[in-house]
JSON list of N, CA and C in Angstrom, two decimals:
[
{"chain": "Y", "resi": 13, "resn": "MET", "atom": "N", "xyz": [0.88, -1.04, 0.11]},
{"chain": "Y", "resi": 13, "resn": "MET", "atom": "CA", "xyz": [-0.13, 0.24, 0.23]},
{"chain": "Y", "resi": 13, "resn": "MET", "atom": "C", "xyz": [0.39, 1.94, 0.29]},
{"chain": "Y", "resi": 14, "resn": "LYS", "atom": "N", "xyz": [0.76, 2.62, -0.55]},
{"chain": "Y", "resi": 14, "resn": "LYS", "atom": "CA", "xyz": [1.45, 2.96, -1.01]},
{"chain": "Y", "resi": 14, "resn": "LYS", "atom": "C", "xyz": [0.07, 4.28, -0.96]},
{"chain": "Y", "resi": 15, "resn": "VAL", "atom": "N", "xyz": [1.28, 5.45, 0.48]},
{"chain": "Y", "resi": 15, "resn": "VAL", "atom": "CA", "xyz": [0.14, 6.14, 0.94]},
{"chain": "Y", "resi": 15, "resn": "VAL", "atom": "C", "xyz": [0.38, 7.53, 0.07]},
{"chain": "Y", "resi": 16, "resn": "VAL", "atom": "N", "xyz": [-0.23, 8.51, -0.30]},
{"chain": "Y", "resi": 16, "resn": "VAL", "atom": "CA", "xyz": [0.10, 9.93, -1.04]},
{"chain": "Y", "resi": 16, "resn": "VAL", "atom": "C", "xyz": [-0.74, 10.97, -0.31]},
{"chain": "Y", "resi": 17, "resn": "VAL", "atom": "N", "xyz": [0.19, 12.66, 0.26]},
{"chain": "Y", "resi": 17, "resn": "VAL", "atom": "CA", "xyz": [-0.47, 12.75, 1.12]},
{"chain": "Y", "resi": 17, "resn": "VAL", "atom": "C", "xyz": [-0.59, 14.63, -0.06]},
{"chain": "Y", "resi": 18, "resn": "HIS", "atom": "N", "xyz": [-1.97, 15.22, 0.32]},
{"chain": "Y", "resi": 18, "resn": "HIS", "atom": "CA", "xyz": [-2.09, 16.36, -0.47]},
{"chain": "Y", "resi": 18, "resn": "HIS", "atom": "C", "xyz": [-2.53, 17.01, 0.82]},
{"chain": "Y", "resi": 19, "resn": "VAL", "atom": "N", "xyz": [-2.35, 18.58, -0.11]},
{"chain": "Y", "resi": 19, "resn": "VAL", "atom": "CA", "xyz": [-2.01, 19.78, 0.52]},
{"chain": "Y", "resi": 19, "resn": "VAL", "atom": "C", "xyz": [-2.71, 20.36, 0.01]},
{"chain": "Y", "resi": 20, "resn": "ASP", "atom": "N", "xyz": [-4.29, 21.23, 0.82]},
{"chain": "Y", "resi": 20, "resn": "ASP", "atom": "CA", "xyz": [-4.56, 22.16, -0.16]},
{"chain": "Y", "resi": 20, "resn": "ASP", "atom": "C", "xyz": [-4.31, 23.52, 0.40]},
{"chain": "Y", "resi": 21, "resn": "PRO", "atom": "N", "xyz": [-3.60, 24.13, -0.34]},
{"chain": "Y", "resi": 21, "resn": "PRO", "atom": "CA", "xyz": [-2.92, 25.62, -0.17]},
{"chain": "Y", "resi": 21, "resn": "PRO", "atom": "C", "xyz": [-4.42, 26.41, -0.27]},
{"chain": "Y", "resi": 22, "resn": "THR", "atom": "N", "xyz": [-5.44, 26.71, -0.29]},
{"chain": "Y", "resi": 22, "resn": "THR", "atom": "CA", "xyz": [-6.53, 27.52, -0.07]},
{"chain": "Y", "resi": 22, "resn": "THR", "atom": "C", "xyz": [-7.14, 27.40, 1.11]},
{"chain": "Y", "resi": 23, "resn": "ARG", "atom": "N", "xyz": [-6.86, 26.10, 2.24]},
{"chain": "Y", "resi": 23, "resn": "ARG", "atom": "CA", "xyz": [-7.15, 25.85, 2.74]},
{"chain": "Y", "resi": 23, "resn": "ARG", "atom": "C", "xyz": [-6.24, 25.80, 3.61]},
{"chain": "Y", "resi": 24, "resn": "CYS", "atom": "N", "xyz": [-4.88, 26.18, 4.13]},
{"chain": "Y", "resi": 24, "resn": "CYS", "atom": "CA", "xyz": [-3.62, 25.62, 4.80]},
{"chain": "Y", "resi": 24, "resn": "CYS", "atom": "C", "xyz": [-3.90, 27.62, 5.63]},
{"chain": "Y", "resi": 25, "resn": "ARG", "atom": "N", "xyz": [-3.34, 27.26, 6.62]},
{"chain": "Y", "resi": 25, "resn": "ARG", "atom": "CA", "xyz": [-3.52, 28.80, 8.02]},
{"chain": "Y", "resi": 25, "resn": "ARG", "atom": "C", "xyz": [-2.19, 28.85, 8.61]},
{"chain": "Y", "resi": 26, "resn": "GLY", "atom": "N", "xyz": [-1.49, 28.22, 7.54]},
{"chain": "Y", "resi": 26, "resn": "GLY", "atom": "CA", "xyz": [0.57, 27.99, 8.66]},
{"chain": "Y", "resi": 26, "resn": "GLY", "atom": "C", "xyz": [0.88, 27.94, 9.97]},
{"chain": "Y", "resi": 27, "resn": "HIS", "atom": "N", "xyz": [-0.08, 26.80, 9.95]},
{"chain": "Y", "resi": 27, "resn": "HIS", "atom": "CA", "xyz": [-0.05, 26.15, 11.83]},
{"chain": "Y", "resi": 27, "resn": "HIS", "atom": "C", "xyz": [1.07, 25.22, 11.99]},
{"chain": "Y", "resi": 28, "resn": "GLY", "atom": "N", "xyz": [1.15, 24.52, 10.98]},
{"chain": "Y", "resi": 28, "resn": "GLY", "atom": "CA", "xyz": [2.82, 23.91, 10.93]},
{"chain": "Y", "resi": 28, "resn": "GLY", "atom": "C", "xyz": [2.91, 22.32, 11.34]},
{"chain": "Y", "resi": 29, "resn": "ILE", "atom": "N", "xyz": [0.89, 21.91, 12.46]},
{"chain": "Y", "resi": 29, "resn": "ILE", "atom": "CA", "xyz": [0.91, 20.62, 12.89]},
{"chain": "Y", "resi": 29, "resn": "ILE", "atom": "C", "xyz": [1.11, 19.39, 11.53]},
{"chain": "Y", "resi": 30, "resn": "CYS", "atom": "N", "xyz": [0.95, 19.66, 10.50]},
{"chain": "Y", "resi": 30, "resn": "CYS", "atom": "CA", "xyz": [1.15, 18.45, 9.81]},
{"chain": "Y", "resi": 30, "resn": "CYS", "atom": "C", "xyz": [2.29, 18.33, 9.88]},
{"chain": "Y", "resi": 31, "resn": "ALA", "atom": "N", "xyz": [3.90, 18.84, 9.81]},
{"chain": "Y", "resi": 31, "resn": "ALA", "atom": "CA", "xyz": [4.28, 19.01, 9.87]},
{"chain": "Y", "resi": 31, "resn": "ALA", "atom": "C", "xyz": [5.31, 17.88, 11.16]},
{"chain": "Y", "resi": 32, "resn": "LEU", "atom": "N", "xyz": [4.70, 18.75, 12.13]},
{"chain": "Y", "resi": 32, "resn": "LEU", "atom": "CA", "xyz": [4.97, 17.28, 13.28]},
{"chain": "Y", "resi": 32, "resn": "LEU", "atom": "C", "xyz": [4.81, 16.70, 12.86]},
{"chain": "Y", "resi": 33, "resn": "MET", "atom": "N", "xyz": [3.01, 16.05, 12.83]},
{"chain": "Y", "resi": 33, "resn": "MET", "atom": "CA", "xyz": [2.45, 15.03, 12.50]},
{"chain": "Y", "resi": 33, "resn": "MET", "atom": "C", "xyz": [3.54, 13.82, 11.61]},
{"chain": "Y", "resi": 34, "resn": "PHE", "atom": "N", "xyz": [3.64, 14.45, 10.71]},
{"chain": "Y", "resi": 34, "resn": "PHE", "atom": "CA", "xyz": [3.74, 13.42, 9.52]},
{"chain": "Y", "resi": 34, "resn": "PHE", "atom": "C", "xyz": [5.27, 14.03, 8.45]},
{"chain": "Y", "resi": 35, "resn": "ALA", "atom": "N", "xyz": [6.19, 14.49, 8.76]},
{"chain": "Y", "resi": 35, "resn": "ALA", "atom": "CA", "xyz": [7.37, 15.10, 8.45]},
{"chain": "Y", "resi": 35, "resn": "ALA", "atom": "C", "xyz": [8.06, 15.29, 7.61]},
{"chain": "Y", "resi": 36, "resn": "GLU", "atom": "N", "xyz": [8.44, 12.64, 7.22]},
{"chain": "Y", "resi": 36, "resn": "GLU", "atom": "CA", "xyz": [8.51, 12.66, 6.22]},
{"chain": "Y", "resi": 36, "resn": "GLU", "atom": "C", "xyz": [7.72, 12.84, 4.68]},
{"chain": "Y", "resi": 37, "resn": "ALA", "atom": "N", "xyz": [6.20, 13.20, 4.79]},
{"chain": "Y", "resi": 37, "resn": "ALA", "atom": "CA", "xyz": [5.68, 13.45, 3.27]},
{"chain": "Y", "resi": 37, "resn": "ALA", "atom": "C", "xyz": [5.50, 15.29, 3.57]},
{"chain": "Y", "resi": 38, "resn": "LEU", "atom": "N", "xyz": [5.75, 16.18, 4.91]},
{"chain": "Y", "resi": 38, "resn": "LEU", "atom": "CA", "xyz": [5.32, 16.85, 4.59]},
{"chain": "Y", "resi": 38, "resn": "LEU", "atom": "C", "xyz": [6.09, 18.13, 5.32]},
{"chain": "Y", "resi": 39, "resn": "GLU", "atom": "N", "xyz": [5.78, 19.12, 5.14]},
{"chain": "Y", "resi": 39, "resn": "GLU", "atom": "CA", "xyz": [7.41, 19.86, 5.01]},
{"chain": "Y", "resi": 39, "resn": "GLU", "atom": "C", "xyz": [6.96, 21.87, 5.32]},
{"chain": "Y", "resi": 40, "resn": "LEU", "atom": "N", "xyz": [7.28, 22.31, 5.74]},
{"chain": "Y", "resi": 40, "resn": "LEU", "atom": "CA", "xyz": [6.35, 23.84, 5.45]},
{"chain": "Y", "resi": 40, "resn": "LEU", "atom": "C", "xyz": [7.61, 24.90, 4.49]},
{"chain": "Y", "resi": 41, "resn": "ASP", "atom": "N", "xyz": [6.97, 25.47, 4.10]},
{"chain": "Y", "resi": 41, "resn": "ASP", "atom": "CA", "xyz": [7.50, 26.29, 2.99]},
{"chain": "Y", "resi": 41, "resn": "ASP", "atom": "C", "xyz": [8.31, 27.37, 4.21]},
{"chain": "Y", "resi": 42, "resn": "ARG", "atom": "N", "xyz": [9.01, 29.21, 3.15]},
{"chain": "Y", "resi": 42, "resn": "ARG", "atom": "CA", "xyz": [9.25, 29.76, 3.84]},
{"chain": "Y", "resi": 42, "resn": "ARG", "atom": "C", "xyz": [8.69, 30.38, 4.84]},
{"chain": "Y", "resi": 43, "resn": "TRP", "atom": "N", "xyz": [7.12, 30.68, 4.88]},
{"chain": "Y", "resi": 43, "resn": "TRP", "atom": "CA", "xyz": [6.52, 31.15, 5.25]},
{"chain": "Y", "resi": 43, "resn": "TRP", "atom": "C", "xyz": [5.30, 30.35, 6.50]},
{"chain": "Y", "resi": 44, "resn": "GLY", "atom": "N", "xyz": [6.30, 28.95, 6.24]},
{"chain": "Y", "resi": 44, "resn": "GLY", "atom": "CA", "xyz": [4.70, 28.25, 7.41]},
{"chain": "Y", "resi": 44, "resn": "GLY", "atom": "C", "xyz": [3.94, 27.37, 6.60]},
{"chain": "Y", "resi": 45, "resn": "TYR", "atom": "N", "xyz": [3.52, 27.89, 6.10]},
{"chain": "Y", "resi": 45, "resn": "TYR", "atom": "CA", "xyz": [2.38, 27.02, 5.29]},
{"chain": "Y", "resi": 45, "resn": "TYR", "atom": "C", "xyz": [2.93, 25.19, 4.87]},
{"chain": "Y", "resi": 46, "resn": "GLY", "atom": "N", "xyz": [2.12, 24.46, 4.80]},
{"chain": "Y", "resi": 46, "resn": "GLY", "atom": "CA", "xyz": [2.37, 23.68, 4.59]},
{"chain": "Y", "resi": 46, "resn": "GLY", "atom": "C", "xyz": [2.30, 22.54, 3.92]},
{"chain": "Y", "resi": 47, "resn": "ARG", "atom": "N", "xyz": [3.46, 22.28, 2.99]},
{"chain": "Y", "resi": 47, "resn": "ARG", "atom": "CA", "xyz": [3.37, 21.66, 1.00]},
{"chain": "Y", "resi": 47, "resn": "ARG", "atom": "C", "xyz": [4.07, 20.33, 1.21]},
{"chain": "Y", "resi": 48, "resn": "ALA", "atom": "N", "xyz": [3.62, 19.76, 1.24]},
{"chain": "Y", "resi": 48, "resn": "ALA", "atom": "CA", "xyz": [3.53, 18.13, 0.54]},
{"chain": "Y", "resi": 48, "resn": "ALA", "atom": "C", "xyz": [4.56, 18.07, 0.06]},
{"chain": "Y", "resi": 49, "resn": "LEU", "atom": "N", "xyz": [4.89, 17.25, -0.10]},
{"chain": "Y", "resi": 49, "resn": "LEU", "atom": "CA", "xyz": [6.95, 16.06, -0.53]},
{"chain": "Y", "resi": 49, "resn": "LEU", "atom": "C", "xyz": [6.27, 15.65, -2.03]},
{"chain": "Y", "resi": 50, "resn": "ASP", "atom": "N", "xyz": [6.62, 15.61, -2.78]},
{"chain": "Y", "resi": 50, "resn": "ASP", "atom": "CA", "xyz": [6.80, 14.89, -3.74]},
{"chain": "Y", "resi": 50, "resn": "ASP", "atom": "C", "xyz": [7.26, 13.25, -3.52]},
{"chain": "Y", "resi": 51, "resn": "ALA", "atom": "N", "xyz": [6.30, 12.18, -3.07]},
{"chain": "Y", "resi": 51, "resn": "ALA", "atom": "CA", "xyz": [7.56, 11.42, -2.67]},
{"chain": "Y", "resi": 51, "resn": "ALA", "atom": "C", "xyz": [5.26, 10.93, -2.36]},
{"chain": "Y", "resi": 52, "resn": "GLU", "atom": "N", "xyz": [6.14, 8.93, -2.40]},
{"chain": "Y", "resi": 52, "resn": "GLU", "atom": "CA", "xyz": [4.45, 8.43, -2.02]},
{"chain": "Y", "resi": 52, "resn": "GLU", "atom": "C", "xyz": [5.20, 7.43, -1.07]},
{"chain": "Y", "resi": 53, "resn": "HIS", "atom": "N", "xyz": [4.36, 7.10, 0.25]},
{"chain": "Y", "resi": 53, "resn": "HIS", "atom": "CA", "xyz": [5.31, 6.61, 1.74]},
{"chain": "Y", "resi": 53, "resn": "HIS", "atom": "C", "xyz": [4.20, 5.21, 0.92]},
{"chain": "Y", "resi": 54, "resn": "GLU", "atom": "N", "xyz": [5.26, 4.40, 1.87]},
{"chain": "Y", "resi": 54, "resn": "GLU", "atom": "CA", "xyz": [4.25, 2.67, 1.38]},
{"chain": "Y", "resi": 54, "resn": "GLU", "atom": "C", "xyz": [4.16, 2.49, 3.43]},
{"chain": "Y", "resi": 55, "resn": "GLY", "atom": "N", "xyz": [3.41, 1.80, 3.68]},
{"chain": "Y", "resi": 55, "resn": "GLY", "atom": "CA", "xyz": [3.22, 0.91, 4.48]},
{"chain": "Y", "resi": 55, "resn": "GLY", "atom": "C", "xyz": [2.19, 1.17, 5.97]},
{"chain": "Y", "resi": 56, "resn": "ARG", "atom": "N", "xyz": [1.87, 0.70, 6.68]},
{"chain": "Y", "resi": 56, "resn": "ARG", "atom": "CA", "xyz": [0.57, 1.05, 6.88]},
{"chain": "Y", "resi": 56, "resn": "ARG", "atom": "C", "xyz": [1.05, 2.06, 8.33]},
{"chain": "Y", "resi": 57, "resn": "ARG", "atom": "N", "xyz": [2.63, 1.82, 8.83]},
{"chain": "Y", "resi": 57, "resn": "ARG", "atom": "CA", "xyz": [3.34, 4.32, 9.55]},
{"chain": "Y", "resi": 57, "resn": "ARG", "atom": "C", "xyz": [2.68, 4.86, 8.56]},
{"chain": "Y", "resi": 58, "resn": "SER", "atom": "N", "xyz": [3.20, 4.36, 7.70]},
{"chain": "Y", "resi": 58, "resn": "SER", "atom": "CA", "xyz": [2.80, 6.36, 7.41]},
{"chain": "Y", "resi": 58, "resn": "SER", "atom": "C", "xyz": [0.77, 6.12, 7.11]},
{"chain": "Y", "resi": 59, "resn": "LEU", "atom": "N", "xyz": [0.43, 5.61, 6.85]},
{"chain": "Y", "resi": 59, "resn": "LEU", "atom": "CA", "xyz": [-1.08, 5.28, 7.07]},
{"chain": "Y", "resi": 59, "resn": "LEU", "atom": "C", "xyz": [-1.92, 6.00, 8.60]},
{"chain": "Y", "resi": 60, "resn": "VAL", "atom": "N", "xyz": [-1.44, 5.79, 9.16]},
{"chain": "Y", "resi": 60, "resn": "VAL", "atom": "CA", "xyz": [-1.40, 6.14, 10.53]},
{"chain": "Y", "resi": 60, "resn": "VAL", "atom": "C", "xyz": [-1.03, 7.42, 10.61]},
{"chain": "Y", "resi": 61, "resn": "GLN", "atom": "N", "xyz": [0.00, 7.87, 10.48]},
{"chain": "Y", "resi": 61, "resn": "GLN", "atom": "CA", "xyz": [0.66, 9.64, 10.16]},
{"chain": "Y", "resi": 61, "resn": "GLN", "atom": "C", "xyz": [0.35, 10.62, 9.46]},
{"chain": "Y", "resi": 62, "resn": "ALA", "atom": "N", "xyz": [-0.37, 9.79, 7.67]},
{"chain": "Y", "resi": 62, "resn": "ALA", "atom": "CA", "xyz": [-1.08, 10.81, 7.15]},
{"chain": "Y", "resi": 62, "resn": "ALA", "atom": "C", "xyz": [-2.15, 10.63, 7.81]},
{"chain": "Y", "resi": 63, "resn": "ARG", "atom": "N", "xyz": [-2.99, 9.69, 8.40]},
{"chain": "Y", "resi": 63, "resn": "ARG", "atom": "CA", "xyz": [-4.66, 10.06, 9.26]},
{"chain": "Y", "resi": 63, "resn": "ARG", "atom": "C", "xyz": [-4.25, 10.81, 10.64]},
{"chain": "Y", "resi": 64, "resn": "ARG", "atom": "N", "xyz": [-3.34, 11.74, 11.33]},
{"chain": "Y", "resi": 64, "resn": "ARG", "atom": "CA", "xyz": [-2.78, 11.52, 12.48]},
{"chain": "Y", "resi": 64, "resn": "ARG", "atom": "C", "xyz": [-2.93, 13.23, 11.73]},
{"chain": "Y", "resi": 65, "resn": "ALA", "atom": "N", "xyz": [-1.62, 12.90, 10.28]},
{"chain": "Y", "resi": 65, "resn": "ALA", "atom": "CA", "xyz": [-1.48, 14.37, 10.49]},
{"chain": "Y", "resi": 65, "resn": "ALA", "atom": "C", "xyz": [-3.39, 15.58, 9.94]},
{"chain": "Y", "resi": 66, "resn": "GLN", "atom": "N", "xyz": [-3.44, 14.53, 8.88]},
{"chain": "Y", "resi": 66, "resn": "GLN", "atom": "CA", "xyz": [-4.90, 14.73, 8.64]},
{"chain": "Y", "resi": 66, "resn": "GLN", "atom": "C", "xyz": [-6.37, 15.37, 9.56]},
{"chain": "Y", "resi": 67, "resn": "ARG", "atom": "N", "xyz": [-6.28, 14.84, 10.85]},
{"chain": "Y", "resi": 67, "resn": "ARG", "atom": "CA", "xyz": [-7.11, 14.97, 12.00]},
{"chain": "Y", "resi": 67, "resn": "ARG", "atom": "C", "xyz": [-6.91, 16.18, 12.95]},
{"chain": "Y", "resi": 68, "resn": "ALA", "atom": "N", "xyz": [-5.31, 16.45, 12.48]},
{"chain": "Y", "resi": 68, "resn": "ALA", "atom": "CA", "xyz": [-4.51, 17.55, 13.00]},
{"chain": "Y", "resi": 68, "resn": "ALA", "atom": "C", "xyz": [-5.02, 18.71, 13.09]},
{"chain": "Y", "resi": 69, "resn": "CYS", "atom": "N", "xyz": [-4.72, 18.87, 11.62]},
{"chain": "Y", "resi": 69, "resn": "CYS", "atom": "CA", "xyz": [-5.53, 19.86, 10.85]},
{"chain": "Y", "resi": 69, "resn": "CYS", "atom": "C", "xyz": [-6.27, 20.69, 10.73]},
{"chain": "Y", "resi": 70, "resn": "PRO", "atom": "N", "xyz": [-6.45, 22.26, 11.97]},
{"chain": "Y", "resi": 70, "resn": "PRO", "atom": "CA", "xyz": [-8.12, 22.79, 12.20]},
{"chain": "Y", "resi": 70, "resn": "PRO", "atom": "C", "xyz": [-8.71, 23.28, 10.63]},
{"chain": "Y", "resi": 71, "resn": "ASN", "atom": "N", "xyz": [-7.64, 23.05, 9.47]},
{"chain": "Y", "resi": 71, "resn": "ASN", "atom": "CA", "xyz": [-9.16, 23.29, 8.94]},
{"chain": "Y", "resi": 71, "resn": "ASN", "atom": "C", "xyz": [-9.28, 23.13, 7.18]},
{"chain": "Y", "resi": 72, "resn": "GLY", "atom": "N", "xyz": [-8.25, 21.50, 7.02]},
{"chain": "Y", "resi": 72, "resn": "GLY", "atom": "CA", "xyz": [-9.57, 20.57, 6.81]},
{"chain": "Y", "resi": 72, "resn": "GLY", "atom": "C", "xyz": [-8.22, 20.43, 6.18]},
{"chain": "Y", "resi": 73, "resn": "ALA", "atom": "N", "xyz": [-6.80, 20.92, 5.52]},
{"chain": "Y", "resi": 73, "resn": "ALA", "atom": "CA", "xyz": [-6.24, 20.47, 5.08]},
{"chain": "Y", "resi": 73, "resn": "ALA", "atom": "C", "xyz": [-5.96, 19.76, 3.74]},
{"chain": "Y", "resi": 74, "resn": "ILE", "atom": "N", "xyz": [-5.75, 18.43, 4.93]},
{"chain": "Y", "resi": 74, "resn": "ILE", "atom": "CA", "xyz": [-4.26, 17.49, 4.21]},
{"chain": "Y", "resi": 74, "resn": "ILE", "atom": "C", "xyz": [-5.73, 16.78, 4.03]},
{"chain": "Y", "resi": 75, "resn": "SER", "atom": "N", "xyz": [-5.54, 16.41, 2.72]},
{"chain": "Y", "resi": 75, "resn": "SER", "atom": "CA", "xyz": [-6.57, 14.74, 2.33]},
{"chain": "Y", "resi": 75, "resn": "SER", "atom": "C", "xyz": [-4.49, 13.90, 1.78]},
{"chain": "Y", "resi": 76, "resn": "PHE", "atom": "N", "xyz": [-5.07, 11.93, 2.00]},
{"chain": "Y", "resi": 76, "resn": "PHE", "atom": "CA", "xyz": [-3.79, 11.43, 1.80]},
{"chain": "Y", "resi": 76, "resn": "PHE", "atom": "C", "xyz": [-5.28, 10.25, 0.21]},
{"chain": "Y", "resi": 77, "resn": "SER", "atom": "N", "xyz": [-4.95, 10.30, 0.05]},
{"chain": "Y", "resi": 77, "resn": "SER", "atom": "CA", "xyz": [-4.84, 9.27, -1.36]},
{"chain": "Y", "resi": 77, "resn": "SER", "atom": "C", "xyz": [-3.84, 7.41, -0.93]},
{"chain": "Y", "resi": 78, "resn": "VAL", "atom": "N", "xyz": [-5.28, 6.71, -1.02]},
{"chain": "Y", "resi": 78, "resn": "VAL", "atom": "CA", "xyz": [-3.98, 5.02, -0.47]},
{"chain": "Y", "resi": 78, "resn": "VAL", "atom": "C", "xyz": [-3.96, 4.25, -1.40]},
{"chain": "Y", "resi": 79, "resn": "VAL", "atom": "N", "xyz": [-3.49, 4.03, -2.45]},
{"chain": "Y", "resi": 79, "resn": "VAL", "atom": "CA", "xyz": [-2.98, 3.38, -3.88]},
{"chain": "Y", "resi": 79, "resn": "VAL", "atom": "C", "xyz": [-2.37, 2.09, -3.22]},
{"chain": "Y", "resi": 80, "resn": "GLU", "atom": "N", "xyz": [-3.54, 0.41, -3.09]},
{"chain": "Y", "resi": 80, "resn": "GLU", "atom": "CA", "xyz": [-2.85, -0.97, -2.94]},
{"chain": "Y", "resi": 80, "resn": "GLU", "atom": "C", "xyz": [-2.11, -1.21, -4.33]},
{"chain": "Y", "resi": 81, "resn": "GLU", "atom": "N", "xyz": [-1.58, -2.23, -4.02]},
{"chain": "Y", "resi": 81, "resn": "GLU", "atom": "CA", "xyz": [-0.77, -2.44, -5.25]},
{"chain": "Y", "resi": 81, "resn": "GLU", "atom": "C", "xyz": [-0.77, -3.58, -5.46]},
{"chain": "Y", "resi": 82, "resn": "MET", "atom": "N", "xyz": [-1.44, -4.28, -6.80]},
{"chain": "Y", "resi": 82, "resn": "MET", "atom": "CA", "xyz": [-1.04, -5.76, -7.49]},
{"chain": "Y", "resi": 82, "resn": "MET", "atom": "C", "xyz": [-0.56, -6.66, -7.49]},
{"chain": "Y", "resi": 83, "resn": "ARG", "atom": "N", "xyz": [-1.46, -7.17, -7.50]},
{"chain": "Y", "resi": 83, "resn": "ARG", "atom": "CA", "xyz": [-0.53, -8.88, -7.34]},
{"chain": "Y", "resi": 83, "resn": "ARG", "atom": "C", "xyz": [-0.23, -9.08, -7.86]},
{"chain": "Y", "resi": 84, "resn": "SER", "atom": "N", "xyz": [0.44, -9.77, -8.59]},
{"chain": "Y", "resi": 84, "resn": "SER", "atom": "CA", "xyz": [0.55, -10.48, -9.86]},
{"chain": "Y", "resi": 84, "resn": "SER", "atom": "C", "xyz": [-0.05, -12.37, -9.55]},
{"chain": "Y", "resi": 85, "resn": "ALA", "atom": "N", "xyz": [-0.84, -12.97, -9.77]},
{"chain": "Y", "resi": 85, "resn": "ALA", "atom": "CA", "xyz": [-1.02, -14.74, -9.74]},
{"chain": "Y", "resi": 85, "resn": "ALA", "atom": "C", "xyz": [0.20, -15.09, -10.29]},
{"chain": "Y", "resi": 86, "resn": "SER", "atom": "N", "xyz": [1.00, -15.89, -9.89]},
{"chain": "Y", "resi": 86, "resn": "SER", "atom": "CA", "xyz": [1.68, -16.93, -10.20]},
{"chain": "Y", "resi": 86, "resn": "SER", "atom": "C", "xyz": [1.41, -17.53, -10.51]}
]
C-alpha cells in the first residue's frame, strides 16, 4: 500500500501541525505553510501518520489517498 499526501493551499493557514505529525511527507515552506513532498510513502505506519496529520489540521487542509498494489497471480 502506498500513501500520497495532499495539502489544499487555499485552506492552509500555516499552523504547522501537519509537518510535526508526518515529517516524512510534509514540510513547511519559508512562510510556514504546509507543503506535501513529492513522494509516495509505503506501509501501515505512513497511513497512520497521514490520518493523524489530517485530523490534527484545524482547517482541514490535509488529505491523502491510498493506492493498493496489484499482486500478480503466479
